[in-house]
Tab-separated table of C-alpha atoms in Angstrom:
chain	number	residue	atom	x	y	z
A	1	UNK	CA	-13.455	-18.192	6.205
A	2	UNK	CA	-12.058	-15.241	4.249
A	3	UNK	CA	-12.403	-15.198	0.460
A	4	UNK	CA	-10.464	-12.868	-1.851
A	5	UNK	CA	-12.620	-11.349	-4.567
A	6	UNK	CA	-9.765	-10.372	-6.852
A	7	UNK	CA	-7.181	-12.638	-8.490
A	8	UNK	CA	-3.803	-12.185	-6.875
A	9	UNK	CA	-1.846	-9.759	-9.026
A	10	UNK	CA	1.642	-10.870	-9.993
A	11	UNK	CA	3.167	-7.584	-8.853
A	12	UNK	CA	1.638	-8.189	-5.405
A	13	UNK	CA	2.652	-11.847	-5.234
A	14	UNK	CA	6.154	-10.824	-6.218
A	15	UNK	CA	6.425	-8.676	-3.084
A	16	UNK	CA	6.392	-11.819	-0.989
A	17	UNK	CA	9.380	-13.011	-3.023
A	18	UNK	CA	11.471	-9.878	-2.525
A	19	UNK	CA	14.751	-10.906	-0.847
A	20	UNK	CA	14.327	-8.831	2.303
A	21	UNK	CA	10.652	-9.736	2.709
A	22	UNK	CA	11.449	-13.397	2.038
A	23	UNK	CA	14.232	-13.322	4.630
A	24	UNK	CA	11.891	-12.042	7.336
A	25	UNK	CA	9.007	-14.312	6.325
A	26	UNK	CA	11.394	-17.273	6.377
A	27	UNK	CA	12.389	-16.467	9.952
A	28	UNK	CA	8.742	-16.058	10.946
A	29	UNK	CA	7.866	-19.392	9.337
A	30	UNK	CA	10.651	-21.163	11.211
A	31	UNK	CA	9.632	-19.523	14.477
A	32	UNK	CA	5.855	-20.006	14.234
A	33	UNK	CA	4.006	-21.388	11.216
A	34	UNK	CA	0.655	-19.943	12.259
A	35	UNK	CA	2.059	-16.409	12.357
A	36	UNK	CA	3.621	-16.892	8.922
A	37	UNK	CA	0.309	-18.079	7.460
A	38	UNK	CA	-1.551	-15.224	9.153
A	39	UNK	CA	0.956	-12.679	7.790
A	40	UNK	CA	0.449	-13.898	4.222
A	41	UNK	CA	-3.340	-13.913	4.538
A	42	UNK	CA	-3.397	-10.416	6.031
A	43	UNK	CA	-1.155	-9.035	3.268
A	44	UNK	CA	-3.432	-10.464	0.581
A	45	UNK	CA	-6.667	-9.462	2.345
A	46	UNK	CA	-5.483	-5.899	2.965
A	47	UNK	CA	-4.514	-5.507	-0.691
A	48	UNK	CA	-7.836	-7.026	-1.752
A	49	UNK	CA	-9.822	-4.558	0.385
A	50	UNK	CA	-7.708	-1.643	-0.842
A	51	UNK	CA	-8.410	-2.517	-4.481
A	52	UNK	CA	-12.022	-1.457	-3.924
A	53	UNK	CA	-10.721	2.061	-3.226
A	54	UNK	CA	-8.648	2.254	-6.415
A	55	UNK	CA	-5.231	3.030	-4.923
A	56	UNK	CA	-2.116	3.749	-6.935
A	57	UNK	CA	0.047	0.701	-7.587
A	58	UNK	CA	2.791	2.110	-5.365
A	59	UNK	CA	0.415	2.444	-2.422
A	60	UNK	CA	-0.890	-1.075	-2.982
A	61	UNK	CA	2.667	-2.413	-2.923
A	62	UNK	CA	3.421	-0.382	0.216
A	63	UNK	CA	0.367	-1.818	1.964
A	64	UNK	CA	1.176	-5.375	0.876
A	65	UNK	CA	4.763	-5.130	2.165
A	66	UNK	CA	3.482	-3.800	5.479
A	67	UNK	CA	0.985	-6.665	5.580
A	68	UNK	CA	3.631	-9.324	5.114
A	69	UNK	CA	5.818	-7.709	7.789
A	70	UNK	CA	3.267	-6.515	10.353
A	71	UNK	CA	3.910	-9.348	12.838
A	72	UNK	CA	7.705	-9.338	12.557
A	73	UNK	CA	7.772	-8.493	16.264
A	74	UNK	CA	6.382	-11.930	17.110
A	75	UNK	CA	9.871	-13.255	16.404
A	76	UNK	CA	10.632	-11.955	19.905
A	77	UNK	CA	7.649	-13.704	21.506
A	78	UNK	CA	7.930	-17.262	22.820
A	79	UNK	CA	6.225	-20.038	20.866
A	80	UNK	CA	4.597	-21.222	24.101
A	81	UNK	CA	2.903	-17.845	24.413
A	82	UNK	CA	1.883	-17.762	20.744
A	83	UNK	CA	0.394	-21.271	21.021
A	84	UNK	CA	-1.269	-20.841	24.419
A	85	UNK	CA	-4.632	-22.652	24.522
A	86	UNK	CA	-5.903	-20.663	27.486
A	87	UNK	CA	-6.751	-17.109	28.377
A	88	UNK	CA	-3.575	-15.096	28.936
A	89	UNK	CA	-2.997	-13.456	32.301
A	90	UNK	CA	-2.369	-9.706	32.499
A	91	UNK	CA	1.409	-10.063	32.420
A	92	UNK	CA	1.234	-12.334	29.360
A	93	UNK	CA	-1.133	-9.919	27.602
A	94	UNK	CA	1.314	-7.069	28.144
A	95	UNK	CA	4.109	-9.285	26.857
A	96	UNK	CA	2.082	-10.144	23.743
A	97	UNK	CA	1.216	-6.495	23.164
A	98	UNK	CA	4.924	-5.749	22.873
A	99	UNK	CA	5.036	-7.502	19.491
A	100	UNK	CA	3.816	-4.309	17.773
A	101	UNK	CA	6.628	-2.339	19.426
A	102	UNK	CA	9.136	-4.994	18.341
A	103	UNK	CA	7.810	-4.838	14.778
A	104	UNK	CA	8.587	-1.112	14.706
A	105	UNK	CA	12.005	-1.684	16.256
A	106	UNK	CA	13.082	-4.567	14.008
A	107	UNK	CA	11.874	-2.982	10.759
A	108	UNK	CA	13.503	0.324	11.671
A	109	UNK	CA	16.716	-1.540	12.471
A	110	UNK	CA	16.648	-3.091	8.995
A	111	UNK	CA	16.278	0.340	7.385
A	112	UNK	CA	12.733	-0.034	6.076
A	113	UNK	CA	10.839	2.884	4.572
A	114	UNK	CA	9.298	4.866	7.477
A	115	UNK	CA	5.859	4.550	5.871
A	116	UNK	CA	6.092	0.748	5.926
A	117	UNK	CA	7.293	0.869	9.536
A	118	UNK	CA	4.441	3.189	10.510
A	119	UNK	CA	1.732	1.177	8.757
A	120	UNK	CA	3.014	-2.209	9.955
A	121	UNK	CA	3.606	-1.023	13.506
A	122	UNK	CA	0.188	0.590	13.937
A	123	UNK	CA	-1.912	-2.485	13.135
A	124	UNK	CA	-3.319	-2.596	16.694
A	125	UNK	CA	-3.890	1.142	17.038
A	126	UNK	CA	-7.298	1.284	15.339
A	127	UNK	CA	-9.164	-0.581	18.076
A	128	UNK	CA	-10.888	0.288	21.343
A	129	UNK	CA	-7.840	-0.754	23.410
A	130	UNK	CA	-4.975	0.380	21.155
A	131	UNK	CA	-1.302	-0.460	21.483
A	132	UNK	CA	1.621	0.244	21.463
A	133	UNK	CA	0.349	3.868	21.500
A	134	UNK	CA	-2.558	4.195	23.897
A	135	UNK	CA	-4.548	7.279	22.911
A	136	UNK	CA	-6.276	8.551	19.802
A	137	UNK	CA	-4.046	11.596	19.375
A	138	UNK	CA	-0.969	9.352	19.287
A	139	UNK	CA	-1.908	8.372	15.747
A	140	UNK	CA	-0.984	11.905	14.737
A	141	UNK	CA	2.324	11.835	16.631
A	142	UNK	CA	5.708	10.239	15.863
A	143	UNK	CA	5.990	6.501	16.424
A	144	UNK	CA	7.720	5.287	19.560
A	145	UNK	CA	10.862	4.281	17.654
A	146	UNK	CA	12.906	6.553	15.417
A	147	UNK	CA	10.327	9.385	15.325
A	148	UNK	CA	8.489	7.554	12.554
A	149	UNK	CA	4.908	8.455	11.734
A	150	UNK	CA	2.218	7.786	9.187
A	151	UNK	CA	2.425	11.270	7.713
A	152	UNK	CA	-0.458	11.609	5.289
A	153	UNK	CA	-4.167	10.906	5.191
A	154	UNK	CA	-3.465	8.342	2.483
A	155	UNK	CA	-1.085	6.421	4.720
A	156	UNK	CA	-3.488	6.641	7.671
A	157	UNK	CA	-6.089	4.997	5.457
A	158	UNK	CA	-3.617	2.258	4.535
A	159	UNK	CA	-2.848	1.686	8.213
A	160	UNK	CA	-6.577	1.368	8.941
A	161	UNK	CA	-7.012	-1.149	6.120
A	162	UNK	CA	-4.141	-3.246	7.461
A	163	UNK	CA	-5.510	-3.081	11.009
A	164	UNK	CA	-8.935	-4.148	9.741
A	165	UNK	CA	-7.505	-7.032	7.692
A	166	UNK	CA	-5.518	-8.210	10.717
A	167	UNK	CA	-8.614	-8.088	12.915
A	168	UNK	CA	-10.807	-9.882	10.375
A	169	UNK	CA	-8.313	-12.701	9.870
A	170	UNK	CA	-7.861	-13.132	13.625
A	171	UNK	CA	-11.626	-13.464	14.077
A	172	UNK	CA	-12.338	-15.589	10.986
A	173	UNK	CA	-9.639	-18.252	11.391
A	174	UNK	CA	-9.060	-20.981	13.939
A	175	UNK	CA	-6.443	-20.221	16.575
A	176	UNK	CA	-4.910	-22.386	19.292
A	177	UNK	CA	-7.267	-20.777	21.809
A	178	UNK	CA	-10.475	-20.409	19.762
A	179	UNK	CA	-12.597	-21.563	16.846
A	180	UNK	CA	-13.517	-19.179	13.992
A	181	UNK	CA	-16.336	-16.750	14.722
A	182	UNK	CA	-19.378	-16.743	12.406
A	183	UNK	CA	-19.726	-13.771	10.020
A	184	UNK	CA	-22.518	-12.087	12.000
A	185	UNK	CA	-20.392	-12.130	15.154
A	186	UNK	CA	-17.341	-10.846	13.278
A	187	UNK	CA	-19.344	-7.922	11.901
A	188	UNK	CA	-20.724	-7.083	15.341
A	189	UNK	CA	-17.242	-7.145	16.914
A	190	UNK	CA	-15.793	-4.956	14.165
A	191	UNK	CA	-18.459	-2.275	14.550
A	192	UNK	CA	-17.876	-2.272	18.314
A	193	UNK	CA	-14.076	-2.421	18.331
A	194	UNK	CA	-12.674	-1.004	15.073
A	195	UNK	CA	-12.015	2.731	15.516
A	196	UNK	CA	-10.973	3.490	11.949
A	197	UNK	CA	-13.322	4.491	9.131
A	198	UNK	CA	-16.480	2.433	9.618
A	199	UNK	CA	-17.116	2.541	5.857
A	200	UNK	CA	-14.229	0.088	5.444
A	201	UNK	CA	-16.024	-2.632	7.404
A	202	UNK	CA	-18.502	-3.609	4.631
A	203	UNK	CA	-15.554	-3.924	2.221
A	204	UNK	CA	-14.012	-6.451	4.582
A	205	UNK	CA	-17.253	-8.256	5.421
A	206	UNK	CA	-18.126	-9.056	1.810
A	207	UNK	CA	-14.964	-11.173	1.844
A	208	UNK	CA	-16.116	-13.234	4.839
A	209	UNK	CA	-18.492	-16.176	4.604
């Protein structure tokens, strides 16, 4: 279970009520409730972790928006695939991996700030088997859609925090295909698989019990 150490700030909660964010979250909720719940938890957890680093309010809002929207691409994925109670075959894994690409595409199509697009779309790029971009240097290159990129060190840190929050929530919560992992296992997996700043892992782990 993931616990937030900080009270939810009104200016962060209000982001989830912004018309454009609400419109996308509403579609996600209709399509797949579990993805909607995961998106909300990841947004809050990412902001909670970031608060330990003392970011500017604008950066915190940017990160929270990206957190709410990071799985927008799952609107393209079938519910049967999202709710599969078995190990996915290679074709299905590739299909599921496309959700990060679709997040970039859909958010770009809606005219979102390139920083939000870059942070949201890179939430699986700080892991040992990254996607949609496959190599380490790709994090320094334009995104696959619209030549977007996470341009500054600050935004790369935000993208790492979001990726870590996404990973932690996936490991710590029950899914159709698995039970939650215990904290010790989560920590071990993160140190093996998370390729961002390792110093962020303890900030995430103190929120897991």
